[in-house]
Coordinates of C-alpha atoms in Angstrom, one line a residue:
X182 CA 65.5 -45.8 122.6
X183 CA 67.0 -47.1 119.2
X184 CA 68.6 -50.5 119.5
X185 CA 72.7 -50.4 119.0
X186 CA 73.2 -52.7 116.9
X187 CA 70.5 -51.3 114.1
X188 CA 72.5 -47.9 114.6
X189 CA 75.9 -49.6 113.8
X190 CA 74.6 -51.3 110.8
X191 CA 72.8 -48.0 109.6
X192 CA 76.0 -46.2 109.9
X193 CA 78.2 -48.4 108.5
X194 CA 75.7 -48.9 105.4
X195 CA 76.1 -45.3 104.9
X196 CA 79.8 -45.0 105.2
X197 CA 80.3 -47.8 102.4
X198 CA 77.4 -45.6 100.3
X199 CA 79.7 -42.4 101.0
X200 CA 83.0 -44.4 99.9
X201 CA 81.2 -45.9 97.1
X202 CA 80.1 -42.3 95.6
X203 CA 83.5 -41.5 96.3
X204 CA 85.8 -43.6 94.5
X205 CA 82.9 -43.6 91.4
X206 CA 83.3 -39.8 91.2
X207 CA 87.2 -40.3 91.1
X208 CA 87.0 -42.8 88.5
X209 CA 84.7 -40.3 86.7
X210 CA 87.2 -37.2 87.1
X211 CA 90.0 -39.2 86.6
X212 CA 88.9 -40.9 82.9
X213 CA 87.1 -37.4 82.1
X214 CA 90.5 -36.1 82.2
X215 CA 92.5 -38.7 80.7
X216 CA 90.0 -38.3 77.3
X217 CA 90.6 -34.5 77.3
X218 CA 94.1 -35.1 77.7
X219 CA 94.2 -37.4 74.8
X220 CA 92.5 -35.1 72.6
X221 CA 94.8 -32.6 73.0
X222 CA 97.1 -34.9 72.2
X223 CA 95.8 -36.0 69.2
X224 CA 95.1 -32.2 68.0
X225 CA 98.8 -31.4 68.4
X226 CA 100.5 -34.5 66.2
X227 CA 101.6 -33.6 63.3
X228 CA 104.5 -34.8 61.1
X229 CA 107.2 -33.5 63.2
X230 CA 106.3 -35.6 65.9
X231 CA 106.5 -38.8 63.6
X232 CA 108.6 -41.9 64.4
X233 CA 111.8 -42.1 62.0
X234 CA 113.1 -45.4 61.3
X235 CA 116.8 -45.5 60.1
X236 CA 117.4 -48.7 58.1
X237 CA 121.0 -49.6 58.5
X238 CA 123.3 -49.3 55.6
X239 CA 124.5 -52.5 53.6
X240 CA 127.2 -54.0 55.6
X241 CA 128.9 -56.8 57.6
X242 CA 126.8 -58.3 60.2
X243 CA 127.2 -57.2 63.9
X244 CA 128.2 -60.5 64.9
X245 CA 129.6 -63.4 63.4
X246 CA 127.8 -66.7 63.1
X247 CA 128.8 -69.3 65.3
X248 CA 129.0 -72.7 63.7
X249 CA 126.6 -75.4 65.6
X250 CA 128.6 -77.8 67.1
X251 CA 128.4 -81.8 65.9
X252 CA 129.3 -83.0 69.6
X253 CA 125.9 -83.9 71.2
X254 CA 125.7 -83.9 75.1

């Protein structure tokens, strides 16, 4: 007869193998997917898709400037 505590050890080696394999596969799926999804991405940019910056006209400022104060705490 096997001893228990060997069989306990055995089987918990081979559950953190089986997790292990697991999670690496994930990881595997998940950054195969990400790179095809960024491909496609890349493929359909085009100029359309381009970031517009509006420079705002010549005018008064937002806010006025606040004169620093010659009181000191």
């Amino acid at each position: 007869m096997s001893d228990p505590q060997f069989d306990v050890e055995r089987a918990t080696a081979g559950l953190v193998l089986a997790l292990f394999l697991a999670a690496s596969l994930l990881v595997g799926a998940m950054y195969y997917f990400v790179l095809r999804d960024m491909e496609e991405r890349a493929g359909a940019s085009n100029a359309s898709q381009a970031v517009r910056v509006e420079h705002p006209s010549a005018g008064p400022p937002a806010s006025a400037s606040i004169p620093v104060s010659e009181h000191h705490a």
